[in-house]
Short mmCIF file of C-alpha atoms in Angstrom, two decimals:
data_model
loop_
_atom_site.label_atom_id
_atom_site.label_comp_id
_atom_site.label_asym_id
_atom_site.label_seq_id
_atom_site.Cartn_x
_atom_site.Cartn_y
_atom_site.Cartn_z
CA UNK A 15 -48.73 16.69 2.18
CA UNK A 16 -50.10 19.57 4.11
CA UNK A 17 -47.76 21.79 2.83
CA UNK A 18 -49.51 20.74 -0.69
CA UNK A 19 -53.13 21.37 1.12
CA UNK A 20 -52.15 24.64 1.86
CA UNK A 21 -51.10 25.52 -1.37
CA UNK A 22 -53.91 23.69 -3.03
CA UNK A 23 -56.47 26.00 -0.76
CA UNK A 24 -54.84 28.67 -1.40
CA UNK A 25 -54.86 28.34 -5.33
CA UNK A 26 -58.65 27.85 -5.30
CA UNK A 27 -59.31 30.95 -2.82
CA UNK A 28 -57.50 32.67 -5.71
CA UNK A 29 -59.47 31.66 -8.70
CA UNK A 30 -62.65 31.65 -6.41
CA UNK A 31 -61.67 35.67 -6.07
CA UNK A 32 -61.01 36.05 -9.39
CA UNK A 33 -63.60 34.41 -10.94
CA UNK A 34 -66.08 36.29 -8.52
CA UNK A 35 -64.68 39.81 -9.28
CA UNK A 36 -64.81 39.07 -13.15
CA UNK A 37 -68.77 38.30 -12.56
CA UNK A 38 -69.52 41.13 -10.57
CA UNK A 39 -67.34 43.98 -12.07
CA UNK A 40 -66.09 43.32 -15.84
CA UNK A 41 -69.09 42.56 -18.45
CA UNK A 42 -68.90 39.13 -19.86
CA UNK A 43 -68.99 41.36 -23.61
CA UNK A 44 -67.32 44.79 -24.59
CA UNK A 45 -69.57 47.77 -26.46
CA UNK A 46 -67.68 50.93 -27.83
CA UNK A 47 -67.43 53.17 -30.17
CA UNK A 48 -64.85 54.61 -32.10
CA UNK A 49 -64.80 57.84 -34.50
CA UNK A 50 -62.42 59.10 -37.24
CA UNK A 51 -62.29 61.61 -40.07
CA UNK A 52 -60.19 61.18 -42.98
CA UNK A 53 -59.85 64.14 -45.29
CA UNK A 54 -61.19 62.07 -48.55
CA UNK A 55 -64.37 61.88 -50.48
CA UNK A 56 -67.46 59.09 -48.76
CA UNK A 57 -67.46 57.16 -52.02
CA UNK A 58 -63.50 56.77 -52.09
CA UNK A 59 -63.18 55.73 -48.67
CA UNK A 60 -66.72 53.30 -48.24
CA UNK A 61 -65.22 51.74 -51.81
CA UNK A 62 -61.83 50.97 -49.43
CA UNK A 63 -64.02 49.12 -46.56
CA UNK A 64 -66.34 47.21 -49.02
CA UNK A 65 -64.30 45.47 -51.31
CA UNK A 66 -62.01 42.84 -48.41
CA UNK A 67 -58.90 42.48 -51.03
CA UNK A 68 -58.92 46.68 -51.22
CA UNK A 69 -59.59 46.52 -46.96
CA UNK A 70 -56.78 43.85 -46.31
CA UNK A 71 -54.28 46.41 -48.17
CA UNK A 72 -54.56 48.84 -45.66
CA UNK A 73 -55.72 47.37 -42.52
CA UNK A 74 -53.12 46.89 -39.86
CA UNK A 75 -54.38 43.80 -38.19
CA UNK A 76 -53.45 42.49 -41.97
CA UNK A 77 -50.35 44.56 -42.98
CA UNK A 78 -48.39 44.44 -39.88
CA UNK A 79 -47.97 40.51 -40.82
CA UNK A 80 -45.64 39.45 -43.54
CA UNK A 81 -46.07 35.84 -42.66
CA UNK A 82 -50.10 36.27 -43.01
CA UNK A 83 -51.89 34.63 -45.66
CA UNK A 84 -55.28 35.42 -46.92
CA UNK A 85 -57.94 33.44 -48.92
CA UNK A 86 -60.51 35.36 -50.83
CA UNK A 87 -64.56 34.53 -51.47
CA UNK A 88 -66.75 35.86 -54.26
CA UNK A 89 -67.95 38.48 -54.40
CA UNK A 90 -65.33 40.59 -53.32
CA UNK A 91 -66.95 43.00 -52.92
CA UNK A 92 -70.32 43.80 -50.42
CA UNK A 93 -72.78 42.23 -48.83
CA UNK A 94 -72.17 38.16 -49.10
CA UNK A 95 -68.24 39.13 -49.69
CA UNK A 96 -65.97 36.83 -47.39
CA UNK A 97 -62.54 36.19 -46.42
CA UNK A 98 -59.95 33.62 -44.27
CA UNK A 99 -56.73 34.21 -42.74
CA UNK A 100 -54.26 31.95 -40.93
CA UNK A 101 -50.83 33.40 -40.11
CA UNK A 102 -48.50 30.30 -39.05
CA UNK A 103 -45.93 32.46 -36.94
CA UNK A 104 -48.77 33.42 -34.10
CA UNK A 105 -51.46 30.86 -34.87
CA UNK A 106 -53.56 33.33 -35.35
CA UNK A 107 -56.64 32.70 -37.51
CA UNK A 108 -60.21 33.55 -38.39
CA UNK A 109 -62.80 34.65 -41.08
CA UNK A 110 -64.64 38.04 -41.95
CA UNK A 111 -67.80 38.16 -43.69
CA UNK A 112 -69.36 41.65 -45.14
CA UNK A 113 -73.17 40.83 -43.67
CA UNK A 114 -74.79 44.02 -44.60
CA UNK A 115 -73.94 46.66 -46.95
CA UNK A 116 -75.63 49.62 -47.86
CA UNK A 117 -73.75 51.69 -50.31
CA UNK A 118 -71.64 55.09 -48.71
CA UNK A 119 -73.78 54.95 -45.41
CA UNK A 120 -73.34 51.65 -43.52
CA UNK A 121 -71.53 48.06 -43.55
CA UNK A 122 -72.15 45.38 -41.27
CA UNK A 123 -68.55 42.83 -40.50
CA UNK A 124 -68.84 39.92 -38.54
CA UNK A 125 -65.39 38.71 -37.60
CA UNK A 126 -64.90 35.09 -36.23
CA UNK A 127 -61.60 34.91 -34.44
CA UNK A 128 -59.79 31.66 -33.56
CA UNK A 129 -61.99 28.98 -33.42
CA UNK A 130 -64.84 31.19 -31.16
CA UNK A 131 -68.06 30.39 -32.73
CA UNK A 132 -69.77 33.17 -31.45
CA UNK A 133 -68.35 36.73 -33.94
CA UNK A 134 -67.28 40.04 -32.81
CA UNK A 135 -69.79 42.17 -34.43
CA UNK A 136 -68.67 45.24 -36.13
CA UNK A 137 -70.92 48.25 -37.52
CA UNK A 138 -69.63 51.08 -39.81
CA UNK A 139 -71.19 54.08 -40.48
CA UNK A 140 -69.93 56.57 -43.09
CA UNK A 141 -71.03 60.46 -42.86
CA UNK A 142 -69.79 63.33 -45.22
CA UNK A 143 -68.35 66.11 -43.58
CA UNK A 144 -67.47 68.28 -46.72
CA UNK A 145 -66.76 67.09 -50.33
CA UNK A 146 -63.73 66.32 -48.83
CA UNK A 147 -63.71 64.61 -45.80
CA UNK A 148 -65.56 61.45 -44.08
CA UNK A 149 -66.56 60.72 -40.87
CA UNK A 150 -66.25 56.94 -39.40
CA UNK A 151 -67.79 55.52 -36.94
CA UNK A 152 -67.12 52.22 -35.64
CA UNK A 153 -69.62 50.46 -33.30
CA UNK A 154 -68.02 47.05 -31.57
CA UNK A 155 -70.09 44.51 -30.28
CA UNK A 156 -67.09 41.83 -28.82
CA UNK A 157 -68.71 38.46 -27.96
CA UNK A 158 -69.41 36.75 -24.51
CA UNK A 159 -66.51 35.81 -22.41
CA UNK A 160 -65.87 32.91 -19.84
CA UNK A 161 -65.70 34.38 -16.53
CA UNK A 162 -61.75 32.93 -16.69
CA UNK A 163 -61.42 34.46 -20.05
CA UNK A 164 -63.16 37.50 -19.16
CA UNK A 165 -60.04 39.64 -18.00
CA UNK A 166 -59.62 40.16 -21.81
CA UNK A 167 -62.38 43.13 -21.89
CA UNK A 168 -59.86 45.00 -20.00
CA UNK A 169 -57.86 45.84 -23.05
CA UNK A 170 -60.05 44.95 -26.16
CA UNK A 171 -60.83 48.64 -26.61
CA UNK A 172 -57.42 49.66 -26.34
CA UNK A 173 -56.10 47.13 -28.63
CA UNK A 174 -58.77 47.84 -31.36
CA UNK A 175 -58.29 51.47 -31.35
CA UNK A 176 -54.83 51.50 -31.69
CA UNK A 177 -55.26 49.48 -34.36
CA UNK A 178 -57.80 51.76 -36.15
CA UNK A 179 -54.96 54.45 -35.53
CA UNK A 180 -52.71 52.45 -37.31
CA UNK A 181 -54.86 51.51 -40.16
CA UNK A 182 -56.26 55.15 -40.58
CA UNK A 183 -52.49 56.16 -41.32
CA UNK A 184 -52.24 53.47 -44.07
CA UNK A 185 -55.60 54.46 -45.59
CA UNK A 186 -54.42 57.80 -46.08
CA UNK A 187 -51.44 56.74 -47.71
CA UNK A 188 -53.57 54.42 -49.62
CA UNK A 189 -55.81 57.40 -50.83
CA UNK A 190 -53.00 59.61 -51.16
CA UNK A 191 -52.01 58.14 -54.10
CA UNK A 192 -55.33 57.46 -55.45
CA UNK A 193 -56.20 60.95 -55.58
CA UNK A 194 -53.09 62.41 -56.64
CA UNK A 195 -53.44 60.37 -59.56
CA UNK A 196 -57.17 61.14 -59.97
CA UNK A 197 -56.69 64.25 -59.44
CA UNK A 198 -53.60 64.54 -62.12
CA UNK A 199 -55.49 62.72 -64.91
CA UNK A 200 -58.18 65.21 -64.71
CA UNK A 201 -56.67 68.22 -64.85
CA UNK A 202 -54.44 67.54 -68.04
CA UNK A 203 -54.21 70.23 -70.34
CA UNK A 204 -51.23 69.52 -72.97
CA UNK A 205 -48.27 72.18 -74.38
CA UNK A 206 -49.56 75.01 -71.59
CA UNK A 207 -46.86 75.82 -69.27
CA UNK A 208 -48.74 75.78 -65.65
CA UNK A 209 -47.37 76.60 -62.17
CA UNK A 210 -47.74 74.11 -59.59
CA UNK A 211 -45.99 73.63 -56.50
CA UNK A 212 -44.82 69.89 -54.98
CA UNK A 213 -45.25 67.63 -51.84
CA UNK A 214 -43.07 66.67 -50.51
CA UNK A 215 -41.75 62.95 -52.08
CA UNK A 216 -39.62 59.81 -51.06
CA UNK A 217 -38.88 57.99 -54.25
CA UNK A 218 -37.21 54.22 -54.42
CA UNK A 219 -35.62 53.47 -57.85
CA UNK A 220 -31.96 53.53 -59.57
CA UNK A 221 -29.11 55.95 -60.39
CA UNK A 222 -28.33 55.86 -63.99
CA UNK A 223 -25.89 56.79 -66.63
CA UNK A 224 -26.37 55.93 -70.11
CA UNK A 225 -25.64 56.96 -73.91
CA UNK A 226 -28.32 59.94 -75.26
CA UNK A 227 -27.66 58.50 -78.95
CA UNK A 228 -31.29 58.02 -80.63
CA UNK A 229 -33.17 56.03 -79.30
CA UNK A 230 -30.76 54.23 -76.60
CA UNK A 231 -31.54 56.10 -73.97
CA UNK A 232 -35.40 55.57 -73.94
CA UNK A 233 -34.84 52.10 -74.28
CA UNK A 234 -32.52 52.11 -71.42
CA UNK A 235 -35.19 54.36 -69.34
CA UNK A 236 -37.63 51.30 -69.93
CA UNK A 237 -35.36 48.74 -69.20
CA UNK A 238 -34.31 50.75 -65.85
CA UNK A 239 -38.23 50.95 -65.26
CA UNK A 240 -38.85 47.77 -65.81
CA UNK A 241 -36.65 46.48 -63.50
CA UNK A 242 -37.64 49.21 -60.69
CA UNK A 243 -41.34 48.11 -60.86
CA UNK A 244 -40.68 44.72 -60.68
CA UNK A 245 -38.66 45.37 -57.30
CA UNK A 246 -41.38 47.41 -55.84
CA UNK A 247 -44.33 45.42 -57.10
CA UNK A 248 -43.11 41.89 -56.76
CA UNK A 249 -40.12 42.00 -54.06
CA UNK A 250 -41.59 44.74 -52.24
CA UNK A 251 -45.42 43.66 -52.76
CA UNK A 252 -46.88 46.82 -53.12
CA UNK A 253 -49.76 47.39 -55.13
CA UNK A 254 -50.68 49.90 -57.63
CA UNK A 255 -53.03 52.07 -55.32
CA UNK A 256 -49.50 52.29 -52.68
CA UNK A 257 -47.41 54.28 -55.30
CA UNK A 258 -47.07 56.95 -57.64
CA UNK A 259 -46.45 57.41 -61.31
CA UNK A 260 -42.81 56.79 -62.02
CA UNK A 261 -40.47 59.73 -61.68
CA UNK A 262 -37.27 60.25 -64.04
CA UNK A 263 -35.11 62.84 -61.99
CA UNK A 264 -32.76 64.77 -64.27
CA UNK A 265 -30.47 67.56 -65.11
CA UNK A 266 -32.80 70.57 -67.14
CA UNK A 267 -30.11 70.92 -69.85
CA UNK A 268 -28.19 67.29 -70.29
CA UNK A 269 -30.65 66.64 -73.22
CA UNK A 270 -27.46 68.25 -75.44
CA UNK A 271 -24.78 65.77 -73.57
CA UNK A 272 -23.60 62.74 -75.36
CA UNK A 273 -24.37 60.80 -71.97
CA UNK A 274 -26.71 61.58 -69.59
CA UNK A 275 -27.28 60.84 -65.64
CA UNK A 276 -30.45 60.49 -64.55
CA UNK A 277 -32.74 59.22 -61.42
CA UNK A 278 -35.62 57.07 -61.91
CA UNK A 279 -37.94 55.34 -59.53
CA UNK A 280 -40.85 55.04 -57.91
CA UNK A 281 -42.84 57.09 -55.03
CA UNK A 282 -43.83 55.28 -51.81
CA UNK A 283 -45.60 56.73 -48.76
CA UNK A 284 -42.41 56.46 -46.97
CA UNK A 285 -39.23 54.91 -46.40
CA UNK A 286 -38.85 51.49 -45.96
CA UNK A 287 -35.93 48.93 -45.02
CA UNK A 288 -34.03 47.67 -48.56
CA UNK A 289 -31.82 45.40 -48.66
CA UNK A 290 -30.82 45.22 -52.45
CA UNK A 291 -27.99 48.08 -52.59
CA UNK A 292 -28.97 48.68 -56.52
CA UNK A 293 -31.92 50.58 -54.96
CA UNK A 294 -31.86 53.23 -52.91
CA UNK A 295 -34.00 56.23 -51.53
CA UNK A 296 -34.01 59.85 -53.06
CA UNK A 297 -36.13 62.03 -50.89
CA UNK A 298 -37.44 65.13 -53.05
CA UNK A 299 -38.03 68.73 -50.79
CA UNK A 300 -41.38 70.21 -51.72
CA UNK A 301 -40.75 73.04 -54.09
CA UNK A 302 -42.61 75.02 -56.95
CA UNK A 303 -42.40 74.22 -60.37
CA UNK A 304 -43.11 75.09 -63.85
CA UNK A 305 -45.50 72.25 -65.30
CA UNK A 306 -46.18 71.15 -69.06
CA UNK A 307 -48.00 68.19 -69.85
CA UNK A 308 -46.28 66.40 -73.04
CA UNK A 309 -47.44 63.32 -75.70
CA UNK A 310 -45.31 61.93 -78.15
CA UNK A 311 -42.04 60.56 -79.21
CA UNK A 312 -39.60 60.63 -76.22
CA UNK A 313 -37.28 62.78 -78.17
CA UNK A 314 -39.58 65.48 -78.32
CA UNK A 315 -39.80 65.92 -74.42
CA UNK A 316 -37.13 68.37 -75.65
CA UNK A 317 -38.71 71.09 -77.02
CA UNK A 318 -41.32 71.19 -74.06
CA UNK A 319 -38.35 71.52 -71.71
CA UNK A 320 -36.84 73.83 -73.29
CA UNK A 321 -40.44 75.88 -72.86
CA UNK A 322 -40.00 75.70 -69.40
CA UNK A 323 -36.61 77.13 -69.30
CA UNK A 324 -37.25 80.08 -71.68
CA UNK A 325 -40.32 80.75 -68.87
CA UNK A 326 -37.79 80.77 -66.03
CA UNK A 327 -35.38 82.57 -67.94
CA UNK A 328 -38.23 85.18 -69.20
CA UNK A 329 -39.19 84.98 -65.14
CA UNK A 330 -35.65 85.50 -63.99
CA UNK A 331 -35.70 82.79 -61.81
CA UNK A 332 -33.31 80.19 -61.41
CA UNK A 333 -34.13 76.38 -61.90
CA UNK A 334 -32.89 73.06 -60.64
CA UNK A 335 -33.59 69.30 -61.95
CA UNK A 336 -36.36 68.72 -64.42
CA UNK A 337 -38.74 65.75 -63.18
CA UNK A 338 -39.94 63.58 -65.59
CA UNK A 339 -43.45 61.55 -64.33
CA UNK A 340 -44.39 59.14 -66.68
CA UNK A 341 -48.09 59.19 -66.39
CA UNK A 342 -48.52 55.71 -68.75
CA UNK A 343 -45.44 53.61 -68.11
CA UNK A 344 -42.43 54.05 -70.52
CA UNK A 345 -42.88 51.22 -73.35
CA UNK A 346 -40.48 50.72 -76.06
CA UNK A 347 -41.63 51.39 -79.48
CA UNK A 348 -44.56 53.55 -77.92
CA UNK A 349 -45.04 56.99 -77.87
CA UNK A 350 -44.49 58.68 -73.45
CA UNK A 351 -47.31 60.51 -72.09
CA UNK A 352 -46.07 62.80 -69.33
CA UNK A 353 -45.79 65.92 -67.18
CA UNK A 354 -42.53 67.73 -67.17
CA UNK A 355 -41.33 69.43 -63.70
CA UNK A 356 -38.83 72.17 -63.88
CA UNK A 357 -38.19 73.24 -60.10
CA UNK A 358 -37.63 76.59 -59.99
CA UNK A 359 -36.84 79.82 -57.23
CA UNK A 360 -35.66 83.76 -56.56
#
């Protein structure tokens, strides 16, 4: 029984310490701030934090949880815009509400964690640097603590800026993609042969073989896409603002074969575990091309390759695979609208 005394005693001098260093040296709530720059435009990166379904895409505190699941109030999108989220593997759950939102300057979150009833109160502001870039500045207001909770503050700064780190690397891939594709729409000039030269690309899809009689092989280039897509979009999950225009990799010249071999898939941001071995990665080196942008029947692709390789010929440089980017995806009995690569060098 003494023994027990002791110990007893000895527990309570512990938590009598403890409690008494978390009142007189850690604050019962955390303030910080936190800055970025990502090299996008204000209005395409504010649209990314206002809307919660386009936010949840990118945030890591969301992504980095395939068991997560996510329930959705109107309106979407700004000030009044709401969401909840339970994720059954770590019990972890909440809501975020969008309290205050004034249009490419500020936004006002209040996130409700658990079952705390008082929020962590989050304030973004959003400052152009250039056309180009954005600065972000996060302002964290974490709530009051129990003193025997209070140890927590020790690491809640940590924790959410590594998770802004994180999440700033999956908004850029997120944008990537948006403004490649921006980008590419607007500057479409058809039947002009243009110099351009490539990023760098990591592309998930299928290797092919199939008969070039008419009209088989565009019919087995849709089927082939169709099936790709629905991997990526549906197996995979991703959404249409995570990948690229499809991408059909071929030889310049096997248009004249009677069967041709070609690569088609999809770009991601990067590679990613697949377990499905009718899939697999091709990773593209960046490299400069020769670039015409092409509408109409899929058998007259040919004649605008064949513009490209008179040009490198004419040039006298050598050339590689022709890329095919489908920039409205392949549809049988419809008419391709696309932008023909020819990869060329000394």
């Amino acid at each position: 029984m003494r023994f027990i005394k002791i110990i007893t005693v000895i527990i309570a001098l512990l938590v009598g310490i403890y409690a008494a260093s978390m009142y007189f040296f850690v604050d019962d709530s955390k303030k910080f701030t936190i800055e970025k720059e990502v090299d996008f435009p204000l209005e395409k990166v504010f649209a990314q934090f206002n809307n919660l379904q386009n936010f949840t895409r990118w945030n890591n505190f969301f992504t980095s949880s395939k068991s997560i699941a996510i329930d959705y109030y109107i309106p979407y999108e700004g000030q009044g815009s709401a969401i909840s989220y339970n994720d059954p593997k770590s019990d972890d759950g909440g809501e975020m509400f969008i309290r205050y939102s004034n249009p490419n300057k500020t936004l006002r979150y209040q996130l409700f964690e658990d079952e705390d009833e008082n929020p962590t109160l989050i304030d973004v502001k959003f400052s152009p640097v250039s056309a180009e870039k954005t600065k972000i500045t996060w302002f964290v207001h974490t709530p009051k603590l129990s003193l025997l909770s209070r140890a927590q503050n020790f690491w809640t700064e940590d924790k959410f800026a590594d998770n802004i780190d994180k999440s700033m690397l999956n908004l850029k891939n997120v944008l990537s993609n948006k403004v490649e594709k921006d980008n590419m729409l607007a500057t479409i000039k058809y039947d002009s042969v243009m110099v351009e030269k490539e990023e760098e690309k990591m592309i998930l899809g299928v290797n092919v073989s199939a008969s070039n009689k008419k009209d088989a092989l565009f019919k087995n280039i849709v089927m082939n896409f169709n099936k790709v897509n629905n991997f990526v979009t549906m197996d995979l999950g991703k959404k249409n603002d995570e990948i690229g225009y499809p991408v059909l990799i071929t030889d310049a010249d096997n248009y004249k074969d009677k069967e041709v071999s070609y690569f088609l898939g999809i770009p991601l941001s990067k590679k990613i575990g697949v377990t499905d071995n009718n899939f697999s990665f091709r990773s593209v080196n960046p490299t400069e091309n020769y670039v015409i942008y092409y509408k109409g029947s899929y058998e007259g692709r040919i004649r605008a390759i064949q513009q490209l390789i008179q040009k490198a010929k004419k040039d006298e440089m050598r050339f590689g695979d022709v890329y095919q980017t489908f920039i409205e995806s392949p549809s049988e009995g419809s008419d391709v609208n696309m932008k023909l690569s020819l990869s060329v060098y000394k």
